[in-house]
Coordinates of C-alpha atoms and ligand atoms in Angstrom, one line a residue:
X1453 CA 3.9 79.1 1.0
X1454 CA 0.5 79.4 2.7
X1455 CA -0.3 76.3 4.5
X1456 CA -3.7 75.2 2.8
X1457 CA -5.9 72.3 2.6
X1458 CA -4.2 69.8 1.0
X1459 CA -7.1 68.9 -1.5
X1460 CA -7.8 65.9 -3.5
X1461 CA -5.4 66.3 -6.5
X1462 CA -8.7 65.5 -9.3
X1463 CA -11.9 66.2 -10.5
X1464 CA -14.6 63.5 -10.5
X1465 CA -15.8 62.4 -13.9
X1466 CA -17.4 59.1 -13.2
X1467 CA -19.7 58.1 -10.0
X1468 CA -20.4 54.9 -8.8
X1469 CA -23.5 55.0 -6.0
X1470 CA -23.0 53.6 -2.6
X1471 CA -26.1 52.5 -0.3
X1472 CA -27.3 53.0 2.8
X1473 CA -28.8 50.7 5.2
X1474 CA -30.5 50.3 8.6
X1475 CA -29.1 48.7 11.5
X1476 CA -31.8 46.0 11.7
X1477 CA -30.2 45.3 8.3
X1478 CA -26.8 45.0 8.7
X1479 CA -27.6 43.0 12.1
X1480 CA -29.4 40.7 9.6
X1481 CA -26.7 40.7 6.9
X1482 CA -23.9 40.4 9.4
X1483 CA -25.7 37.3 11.0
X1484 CA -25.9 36.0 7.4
X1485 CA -21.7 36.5 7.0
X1486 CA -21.6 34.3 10.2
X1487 CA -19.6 37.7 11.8
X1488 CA -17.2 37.6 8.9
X1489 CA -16.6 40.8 6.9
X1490 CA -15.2 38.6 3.9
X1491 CA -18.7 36.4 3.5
X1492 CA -20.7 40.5 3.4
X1493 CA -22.1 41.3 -0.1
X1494 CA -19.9 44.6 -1.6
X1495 CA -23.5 46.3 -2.0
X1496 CA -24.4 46.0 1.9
X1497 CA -21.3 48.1 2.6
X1498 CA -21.6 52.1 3.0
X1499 CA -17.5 52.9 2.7
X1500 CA -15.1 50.3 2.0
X1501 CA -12.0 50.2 3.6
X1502 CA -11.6 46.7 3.4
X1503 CA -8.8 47.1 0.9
X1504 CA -6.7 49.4 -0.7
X1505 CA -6.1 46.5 -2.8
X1506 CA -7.5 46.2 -6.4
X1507 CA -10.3 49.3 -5.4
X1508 CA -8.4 52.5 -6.9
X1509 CA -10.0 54.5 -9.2
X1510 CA -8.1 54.5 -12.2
X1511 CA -7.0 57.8 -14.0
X1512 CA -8.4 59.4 -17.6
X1513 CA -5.4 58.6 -19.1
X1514 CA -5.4 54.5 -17.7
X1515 CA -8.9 54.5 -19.3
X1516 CA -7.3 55.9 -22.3
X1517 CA -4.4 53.4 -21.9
X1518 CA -6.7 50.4 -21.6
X1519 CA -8.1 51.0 -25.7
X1520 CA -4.6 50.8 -26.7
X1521 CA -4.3 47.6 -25.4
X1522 CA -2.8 44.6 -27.1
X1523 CA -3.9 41.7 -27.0
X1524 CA -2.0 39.7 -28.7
X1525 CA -1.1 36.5 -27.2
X1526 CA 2.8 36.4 -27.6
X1527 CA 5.2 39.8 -28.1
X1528 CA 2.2 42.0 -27.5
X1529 CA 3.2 45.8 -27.8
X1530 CA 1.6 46.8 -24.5
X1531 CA 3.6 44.3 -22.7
X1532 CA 6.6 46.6 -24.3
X1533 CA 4.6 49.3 -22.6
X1534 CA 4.5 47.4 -19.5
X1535 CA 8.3 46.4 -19.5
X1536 CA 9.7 49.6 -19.9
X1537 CA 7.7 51.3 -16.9
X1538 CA 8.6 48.5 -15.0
X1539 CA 12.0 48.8 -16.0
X1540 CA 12.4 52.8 -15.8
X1541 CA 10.9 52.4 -11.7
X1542 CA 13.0 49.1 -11.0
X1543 CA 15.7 49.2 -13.1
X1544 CA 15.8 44.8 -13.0
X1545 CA 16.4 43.0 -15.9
X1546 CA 13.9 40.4 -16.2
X1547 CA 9.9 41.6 -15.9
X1548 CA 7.6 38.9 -15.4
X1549 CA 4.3 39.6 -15.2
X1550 CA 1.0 37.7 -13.1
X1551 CA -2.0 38.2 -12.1
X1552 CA -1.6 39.7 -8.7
X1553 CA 1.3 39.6 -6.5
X1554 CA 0.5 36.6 -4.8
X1555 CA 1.5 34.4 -7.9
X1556 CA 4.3 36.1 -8.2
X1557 CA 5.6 35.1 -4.9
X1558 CA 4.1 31.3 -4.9
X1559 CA 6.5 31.5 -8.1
X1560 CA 9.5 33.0 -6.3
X1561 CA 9.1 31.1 -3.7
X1562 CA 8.1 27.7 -5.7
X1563 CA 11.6 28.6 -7.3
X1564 CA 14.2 29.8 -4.5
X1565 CA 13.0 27.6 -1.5
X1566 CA 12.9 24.2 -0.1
X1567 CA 11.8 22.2 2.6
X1568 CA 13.5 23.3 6.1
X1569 CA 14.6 27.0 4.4
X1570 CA 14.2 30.1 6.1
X1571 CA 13.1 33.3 5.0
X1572 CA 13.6 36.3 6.5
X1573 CA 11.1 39.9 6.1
X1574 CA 10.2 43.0 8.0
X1575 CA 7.0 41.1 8.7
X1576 CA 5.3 38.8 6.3
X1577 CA 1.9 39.8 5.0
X1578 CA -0.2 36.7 5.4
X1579 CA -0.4 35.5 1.5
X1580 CA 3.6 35.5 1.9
X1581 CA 3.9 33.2 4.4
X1582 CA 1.3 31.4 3.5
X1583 CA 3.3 31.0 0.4
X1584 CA 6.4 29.8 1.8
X1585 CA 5.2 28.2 4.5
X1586 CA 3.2 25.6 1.9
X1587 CA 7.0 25.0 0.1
X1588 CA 7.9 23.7 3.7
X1589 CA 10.4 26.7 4.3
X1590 CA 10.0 29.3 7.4
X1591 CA 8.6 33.0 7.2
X1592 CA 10.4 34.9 10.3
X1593 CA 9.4 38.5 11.0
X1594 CA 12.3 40.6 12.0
X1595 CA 10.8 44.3 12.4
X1596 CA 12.4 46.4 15.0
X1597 CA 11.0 46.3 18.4
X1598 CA 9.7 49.7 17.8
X1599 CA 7.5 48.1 15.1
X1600 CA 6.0 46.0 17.8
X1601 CA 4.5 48.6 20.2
X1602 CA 1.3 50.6 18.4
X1603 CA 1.7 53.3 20.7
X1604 CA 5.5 54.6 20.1
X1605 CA 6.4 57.0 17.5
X1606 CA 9.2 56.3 14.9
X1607 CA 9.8 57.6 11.3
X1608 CA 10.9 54.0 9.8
X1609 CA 8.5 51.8 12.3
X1610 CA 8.8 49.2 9.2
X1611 CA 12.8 48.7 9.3
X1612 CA 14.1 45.0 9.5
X1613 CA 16.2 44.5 12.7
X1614 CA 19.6 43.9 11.4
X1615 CA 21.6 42.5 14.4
X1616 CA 18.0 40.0 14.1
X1617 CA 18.8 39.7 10.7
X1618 CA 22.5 38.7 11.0
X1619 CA 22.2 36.2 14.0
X1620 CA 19.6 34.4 12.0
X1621 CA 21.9 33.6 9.1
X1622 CA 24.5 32.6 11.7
X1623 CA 22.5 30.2 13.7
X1624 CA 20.3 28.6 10.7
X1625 CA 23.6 29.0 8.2
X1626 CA 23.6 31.0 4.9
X1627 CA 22.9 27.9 2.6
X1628 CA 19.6 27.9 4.6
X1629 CA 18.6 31.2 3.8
X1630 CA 17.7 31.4 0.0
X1631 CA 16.5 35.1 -0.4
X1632 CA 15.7 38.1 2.5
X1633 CA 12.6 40.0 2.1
X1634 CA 11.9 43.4 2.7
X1635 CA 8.4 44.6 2.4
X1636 CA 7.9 48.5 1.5
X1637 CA 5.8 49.6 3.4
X1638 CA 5.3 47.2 6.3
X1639 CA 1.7 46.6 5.5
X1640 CA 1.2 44.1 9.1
X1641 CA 3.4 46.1 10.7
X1642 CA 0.8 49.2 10.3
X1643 CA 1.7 50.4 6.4
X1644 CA 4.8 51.6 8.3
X1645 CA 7.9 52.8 6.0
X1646 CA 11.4 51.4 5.7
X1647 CA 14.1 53.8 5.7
X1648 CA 17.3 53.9 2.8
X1649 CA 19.7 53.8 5.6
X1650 CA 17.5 50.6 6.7
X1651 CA 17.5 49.0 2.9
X1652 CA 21.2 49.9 2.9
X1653 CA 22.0 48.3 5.8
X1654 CA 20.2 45.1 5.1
X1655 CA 21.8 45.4 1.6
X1656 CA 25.0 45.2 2.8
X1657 CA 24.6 41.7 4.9
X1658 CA 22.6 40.2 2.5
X1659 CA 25.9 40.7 0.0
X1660 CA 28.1 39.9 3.2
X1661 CA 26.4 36.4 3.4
X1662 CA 25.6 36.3 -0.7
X1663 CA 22.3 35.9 -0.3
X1664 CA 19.8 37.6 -2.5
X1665 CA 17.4 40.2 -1.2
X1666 CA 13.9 40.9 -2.7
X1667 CA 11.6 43.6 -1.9
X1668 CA 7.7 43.0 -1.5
X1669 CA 7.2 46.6 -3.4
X1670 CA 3.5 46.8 -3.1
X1671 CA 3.4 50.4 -1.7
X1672 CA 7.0 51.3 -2.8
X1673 CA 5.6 55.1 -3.8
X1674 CA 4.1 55.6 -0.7
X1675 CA 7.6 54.0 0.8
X1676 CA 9.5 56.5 -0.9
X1677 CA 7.6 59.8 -0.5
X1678 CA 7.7 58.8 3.5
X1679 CA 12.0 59.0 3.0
X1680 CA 11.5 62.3 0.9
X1681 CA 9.5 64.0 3.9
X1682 CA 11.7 61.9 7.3
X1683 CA 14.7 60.8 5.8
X1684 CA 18.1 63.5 5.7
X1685 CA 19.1 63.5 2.4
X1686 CA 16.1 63.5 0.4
X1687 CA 14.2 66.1 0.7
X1688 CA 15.3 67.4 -2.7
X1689 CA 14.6 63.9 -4.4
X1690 CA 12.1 62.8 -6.3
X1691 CA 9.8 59.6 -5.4
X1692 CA 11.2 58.1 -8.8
X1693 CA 14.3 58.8 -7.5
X1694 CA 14.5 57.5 -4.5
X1695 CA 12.6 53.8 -5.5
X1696 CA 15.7 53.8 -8.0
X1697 CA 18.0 53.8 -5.3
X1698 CA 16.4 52.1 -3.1
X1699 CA 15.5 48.9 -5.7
X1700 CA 19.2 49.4 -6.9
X1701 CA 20.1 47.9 -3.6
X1702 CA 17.9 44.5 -4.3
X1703 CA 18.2 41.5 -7.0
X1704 CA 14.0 41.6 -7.4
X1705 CA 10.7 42.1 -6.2
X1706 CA 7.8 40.9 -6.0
X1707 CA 4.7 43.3 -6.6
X1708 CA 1.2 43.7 -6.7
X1709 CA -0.1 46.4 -9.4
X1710 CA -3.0 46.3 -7.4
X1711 CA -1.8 48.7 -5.1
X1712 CA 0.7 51.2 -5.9
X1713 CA 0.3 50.4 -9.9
X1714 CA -2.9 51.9 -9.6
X1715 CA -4.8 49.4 -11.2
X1716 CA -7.8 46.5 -9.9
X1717 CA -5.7 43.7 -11.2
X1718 CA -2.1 42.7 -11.9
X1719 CA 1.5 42.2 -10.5
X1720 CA 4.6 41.3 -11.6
X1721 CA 8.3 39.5 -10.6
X1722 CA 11.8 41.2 -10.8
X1723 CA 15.2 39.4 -11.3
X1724 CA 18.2 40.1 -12.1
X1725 CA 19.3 36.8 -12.3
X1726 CA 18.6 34.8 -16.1
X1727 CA 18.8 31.4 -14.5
X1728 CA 16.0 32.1 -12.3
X1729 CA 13.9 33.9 -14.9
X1730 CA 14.0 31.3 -17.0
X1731 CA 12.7 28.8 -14.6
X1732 CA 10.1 31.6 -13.0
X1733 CA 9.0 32.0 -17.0
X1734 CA 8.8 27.8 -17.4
X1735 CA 6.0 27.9 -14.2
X1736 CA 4.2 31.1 -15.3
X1737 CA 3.7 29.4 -18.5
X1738 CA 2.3 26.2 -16.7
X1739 CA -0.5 28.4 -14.6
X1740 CA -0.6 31.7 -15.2
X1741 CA 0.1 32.5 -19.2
X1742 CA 2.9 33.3 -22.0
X1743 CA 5.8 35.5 -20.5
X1744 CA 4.4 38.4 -22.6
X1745 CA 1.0 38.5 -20.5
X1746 CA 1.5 36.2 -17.6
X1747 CA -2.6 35.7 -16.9
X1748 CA -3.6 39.6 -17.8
X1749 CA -4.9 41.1 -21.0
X1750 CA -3.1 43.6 -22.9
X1751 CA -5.1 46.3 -21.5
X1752 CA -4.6 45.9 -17.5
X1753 CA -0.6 46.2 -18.8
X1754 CA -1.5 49.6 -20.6
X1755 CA -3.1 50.5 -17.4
X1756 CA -0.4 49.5 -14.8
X1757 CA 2.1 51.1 -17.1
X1758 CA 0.5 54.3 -16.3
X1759 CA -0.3 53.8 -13.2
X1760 CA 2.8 52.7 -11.5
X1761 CA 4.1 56.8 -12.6
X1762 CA 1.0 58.2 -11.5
X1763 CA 1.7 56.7 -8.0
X1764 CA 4.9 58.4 -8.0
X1765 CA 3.9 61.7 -8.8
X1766 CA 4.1 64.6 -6.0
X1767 CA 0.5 66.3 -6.0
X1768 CA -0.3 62.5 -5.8
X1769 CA 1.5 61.5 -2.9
X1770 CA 1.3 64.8 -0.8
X1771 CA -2.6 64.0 -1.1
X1772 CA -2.5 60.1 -0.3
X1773 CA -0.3 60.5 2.7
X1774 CA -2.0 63.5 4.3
X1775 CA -5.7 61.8 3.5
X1776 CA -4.5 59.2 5.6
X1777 CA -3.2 61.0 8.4
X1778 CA -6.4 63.1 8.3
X1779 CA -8.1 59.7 9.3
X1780 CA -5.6 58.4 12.1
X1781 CA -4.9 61.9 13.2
X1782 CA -8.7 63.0 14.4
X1783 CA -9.3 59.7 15.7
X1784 CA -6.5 59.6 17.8
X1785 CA -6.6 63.3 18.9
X1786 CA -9.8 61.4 20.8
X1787 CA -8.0 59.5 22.0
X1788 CA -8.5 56.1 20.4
X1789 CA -5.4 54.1 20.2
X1790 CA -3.8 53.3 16.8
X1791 CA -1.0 52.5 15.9
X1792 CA 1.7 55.6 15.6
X1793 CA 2.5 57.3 13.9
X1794 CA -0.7 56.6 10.6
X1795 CA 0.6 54.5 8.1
X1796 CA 0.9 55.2 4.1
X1797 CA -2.3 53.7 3.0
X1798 CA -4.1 52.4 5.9
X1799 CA -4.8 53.9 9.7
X1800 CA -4.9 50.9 12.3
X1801 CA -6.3 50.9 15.3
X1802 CA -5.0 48.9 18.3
X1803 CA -8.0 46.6 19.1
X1804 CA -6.3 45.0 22.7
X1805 CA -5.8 49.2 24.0
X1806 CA -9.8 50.0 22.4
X1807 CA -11.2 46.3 24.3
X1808 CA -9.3 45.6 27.1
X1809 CA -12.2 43.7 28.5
X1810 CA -11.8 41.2 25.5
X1811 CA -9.0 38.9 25.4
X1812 CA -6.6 37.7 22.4
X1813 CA -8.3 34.7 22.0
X1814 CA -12.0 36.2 21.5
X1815 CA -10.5 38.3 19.0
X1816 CA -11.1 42.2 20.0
X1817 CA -9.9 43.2 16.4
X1818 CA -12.6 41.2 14.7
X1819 CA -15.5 42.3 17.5
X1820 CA -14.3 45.8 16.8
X1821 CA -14.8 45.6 12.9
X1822 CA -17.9 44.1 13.4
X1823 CA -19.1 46.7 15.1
X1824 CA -18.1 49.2 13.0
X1825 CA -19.7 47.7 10.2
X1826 CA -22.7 47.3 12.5
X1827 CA -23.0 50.9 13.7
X1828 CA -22.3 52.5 10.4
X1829 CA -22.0 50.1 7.3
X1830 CA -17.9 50.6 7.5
X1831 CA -16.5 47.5 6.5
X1832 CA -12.5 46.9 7.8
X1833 CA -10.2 43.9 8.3
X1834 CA -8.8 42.4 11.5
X1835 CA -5.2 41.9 11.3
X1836 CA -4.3 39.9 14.5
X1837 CA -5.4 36.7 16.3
X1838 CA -8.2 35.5 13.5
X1839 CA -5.1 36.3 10.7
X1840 CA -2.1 35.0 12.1
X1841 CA -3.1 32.6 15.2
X1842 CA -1.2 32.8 18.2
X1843 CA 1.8 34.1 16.4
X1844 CA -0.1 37.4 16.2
X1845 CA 1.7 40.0 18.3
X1846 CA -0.7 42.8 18.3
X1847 CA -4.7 42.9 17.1
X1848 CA -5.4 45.8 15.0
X1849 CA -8.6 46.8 12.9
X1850 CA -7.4 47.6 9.3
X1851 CA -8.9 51.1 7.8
X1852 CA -7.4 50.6 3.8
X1853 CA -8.4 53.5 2.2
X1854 CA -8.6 52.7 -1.5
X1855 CA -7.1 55.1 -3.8
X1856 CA -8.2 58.4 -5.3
X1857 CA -11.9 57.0 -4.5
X1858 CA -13.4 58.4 -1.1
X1859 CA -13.1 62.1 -0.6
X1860 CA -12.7 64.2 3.2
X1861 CA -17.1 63.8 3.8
X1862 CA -16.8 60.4 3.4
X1863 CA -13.6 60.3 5.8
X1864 CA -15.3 62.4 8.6
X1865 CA -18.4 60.4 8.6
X1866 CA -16.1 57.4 9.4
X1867 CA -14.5 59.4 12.0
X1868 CA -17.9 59.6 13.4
X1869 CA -18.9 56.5 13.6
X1870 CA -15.3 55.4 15.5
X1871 CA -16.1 57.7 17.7
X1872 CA -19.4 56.4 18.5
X1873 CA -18.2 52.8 18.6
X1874 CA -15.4 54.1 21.3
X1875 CA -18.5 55.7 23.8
X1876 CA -20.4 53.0 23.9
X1877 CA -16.7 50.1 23.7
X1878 CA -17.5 48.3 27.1
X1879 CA -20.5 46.9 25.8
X1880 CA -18.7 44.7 22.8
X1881 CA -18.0 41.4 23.0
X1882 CA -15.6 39.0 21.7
X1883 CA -16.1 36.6 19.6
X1884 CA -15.1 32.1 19.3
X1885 CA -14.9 30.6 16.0
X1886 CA -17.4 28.2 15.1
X1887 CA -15.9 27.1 11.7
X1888 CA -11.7 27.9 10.2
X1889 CA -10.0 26.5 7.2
X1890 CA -6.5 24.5 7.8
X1891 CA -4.7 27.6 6.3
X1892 CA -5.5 31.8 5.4
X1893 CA -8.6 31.4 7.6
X1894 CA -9.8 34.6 8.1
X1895 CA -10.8 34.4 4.3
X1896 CA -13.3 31.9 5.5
X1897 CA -13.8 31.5 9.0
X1898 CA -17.4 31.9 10.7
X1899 CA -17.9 33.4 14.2
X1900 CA -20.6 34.1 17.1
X1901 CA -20.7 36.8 19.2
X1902 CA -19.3 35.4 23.1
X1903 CA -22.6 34.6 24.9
X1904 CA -22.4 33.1 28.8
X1905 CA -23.3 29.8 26.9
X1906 CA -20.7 30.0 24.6
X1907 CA -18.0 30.2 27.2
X1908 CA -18.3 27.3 29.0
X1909 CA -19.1 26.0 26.2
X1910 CA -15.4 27.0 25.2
X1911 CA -14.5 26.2 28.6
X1912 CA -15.7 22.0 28.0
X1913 CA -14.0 21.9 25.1
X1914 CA -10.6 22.8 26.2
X1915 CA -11.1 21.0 29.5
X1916 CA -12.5 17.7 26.9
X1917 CA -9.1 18.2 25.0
Ligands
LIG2881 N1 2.4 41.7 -0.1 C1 1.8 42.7 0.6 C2 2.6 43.6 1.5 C3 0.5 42.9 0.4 O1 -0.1 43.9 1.1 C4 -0.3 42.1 -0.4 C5 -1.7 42.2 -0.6 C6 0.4 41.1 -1.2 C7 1.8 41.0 -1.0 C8 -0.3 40.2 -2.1 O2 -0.8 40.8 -3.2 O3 -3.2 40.7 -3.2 O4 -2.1 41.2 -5.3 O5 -1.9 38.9 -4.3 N2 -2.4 42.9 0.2 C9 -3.8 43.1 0.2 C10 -4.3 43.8 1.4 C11 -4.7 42.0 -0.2 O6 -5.5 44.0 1.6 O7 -3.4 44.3 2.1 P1 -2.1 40.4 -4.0

């Protein structure tokens, strides 16, 4: 076959204006977020890649879904609709659904662990730990080493460590482990995949030692189209196919619909186990709604249930993945460090290897974003220091790029403007926090640019401690 431009697989129909604005402006407005890309007003923002969370752009036939909605409060017919998509993807046999996927793991987790429990993951995105940690139990990230150097190339970058994986339950003791995660892809790890072999393999210990293992499927299409193109064995698979087998291997999963179920709000919880459902139904019912809606109306579960197959079809994919490595590809051809290879839904860029004037601790990830905002209205997240604390092992700049919504223009002009920021990088500063919440407080937190004053400022208060 010729080897063509891989072309967005849709027409536009519907267009939403974005607008521009000067850098006086954004100087102002940035000032007014106290250096926080969370506190910025959506409308200040040029391109969005805050996110790939909740900011697709839904399909013809999810619009057409959402009229057929139900909204009957118990036994609705679109949570039938819902079920059965679910089902047909995940193959578990109960379906609980919630309002994003964070309820569904402060449910899980409210459920399965205790005080002084440990719980194993690739790596833990930060509302999971946060979830776990506030039930007293631990969140321990067990990625492969590869996972932990931006700069090294590996198809499966997301896989858990499973020599990690077994020494844990030997040291802490099985009854101390209540469930192993597995997040698909490894969205703090750089949106990196996890391999079959690598499901497999955890699979088999997590039977060995009768523990339960969920996935965190939030991306599991994206997972599964990057085993169809790396793994042997599955070239001739479909991405339906191979999230069968791969969630065969599991007793649930969590999920946000707000990623790979195409749709700006929803998630649900998979178990095989009726004992657990039942007390997982008993707390959705207490916060989050009836087991037949679980906190969404009949119409976002017409639109997920069309969505989650859309994510999984091929023109789909082939588009999504190369759009992405479109992004980290001509940025790194410049050579601007990201993390290798791009991941499924998100490019990441290594902020320590971009600032290596600016330490950890004054958070280069967060001074890079800012900057990008600053120098071309691009809004992206910091995933490092300001997200995770000390326990962050590397300080990366988030690029999310929502789904089906920006086309290749609006990708090269945010090339551009990386590669601008990346002339004129010695000239950044870091940044000190003036304000942070007790826990998730990059939602929140308030910063200032690193003046001379500041430091020793910094300085007196570390010496004062
Ligand atoms: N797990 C992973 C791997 C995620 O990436 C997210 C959300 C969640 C769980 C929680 O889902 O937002 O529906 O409650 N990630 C978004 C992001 C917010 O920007 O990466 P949620």
């Amino acid at each position: 076959m010729l080897a063509r431009t891989i072309i967005e697989p849709f027409r536009i129909k519907s267009v939403e204006p974005i607008r521009w604005t000067t850098r006086l402006q954004r100087e102002h407005r940035m000032q007014a977020a106290h250096y926080n890309l969370f506190l910025l007003p959506a409308e200040d923002v040029l391109i969005d890649l805050l996110t790939d969370s909740g900011t697709g752009a839904m399909s013809t036939h999810q619009w057409a879904a959402l009229m057929e909605g139900d909204e009957s409060y118990a036994g609705s017919r679109s949570f039938v609709h819902f079920s059965a998509s679910v089902q047909d993807i995940f193959g578990y046999r109960h379906v609980i659904p919630t309002h994003q996927g964070r309820a569904a793991e402060r449910i899980l987790f409210s459920v399965m662990c205790k005080k002084g429990d440990v719980v194993p993951n690739n790596t833990h995105f930060d509302t999971t730990r946060a979830n776990i940690e506030f039930v007293g139990a631990e969140a321990v990230d067990l990625v492969i080493s590869e996972g932990r150097q931006p700069s090294l190339h590996h198809p499966f970058k997301g896989n858990m460590d499973v020599a990690a994986l077994e020494t844990l339950i030997q040291r802490v003791g099985r009854e101390r482990v209540p469930l192993v995660m597995l997040t698909i892809t490894n969205n703090s790890g750089g949106g990196q995949p996890v391999s079959m072999r690598n499901a497999r393999e955890v699979s088999a210990i997590c039977r060995k030692y009768r523990i339960p293992l969920y996935f965190d499927a939030c991306r599991f299409a994206e997972n599964s189209w990057f085993i169809k193109l790396r793994e042997e064995g599955y070239a001739n698979k479909t991405p339906k196919q191979i999230a069968q087998e791969m969630f065969l291997l599991g007793d649930g999963c969590t999920m946000s619909a707000k990623k790979d179920g195409m749709a700006n709000i929803g998630g649900f919880l998979c178990t095989n186990d009726d004992k657990l459902a039942q007390q997982e139904k008993n707390l959705l019912i207490l916060t989050e709604g009836y087991p037949t809606y679980g906190g969404l109306a009949g119409r976002d579960l017409e639109a997920i249930a069309v969505g989650l197959q859309e994510a999984l079809e091929e023109d789909y994919l082939r588009y999504r993945i190369a759009s992405t490595a479109y992004l980290g590809d001509h940025i790194s051809q410049q050579g601007i460090p990201i993390v290798q290879p791009p991941g499924g839904h998100a490019v990441y860029i290594d902020a320590r290897a971009f600032l290596p004037h600016i330490p950890p601790e004054q958070f280069p990830a967060v001074a890079l974003a800012t900057e990008l905002y600053l120098q071309g209205g691009i809004r992206s997240v910091e995933i490092g220091t300001l997200m995770f604390g000390a326990a962050a092992t590397m300080d990366l700049v988030r690029l999310a790029i929502p789904r089906r919504v920006y086309t290749q223009s609006h990708i090269d002009y945010v090339i551009e403007v990386i590669l601008e920021v990346w002339k004129n990088r010695g000239r950044i500063r870091g940044m000190h926090l003036t304000y942070e919440a007790p826990f998730l407080r990059h939602f929140t937190a308030r910063l200032e640019p690193v003046t001379a004053t500041s430091l020793v400022a910094a300085e007196e208060a570390v010496l004062t401690r």
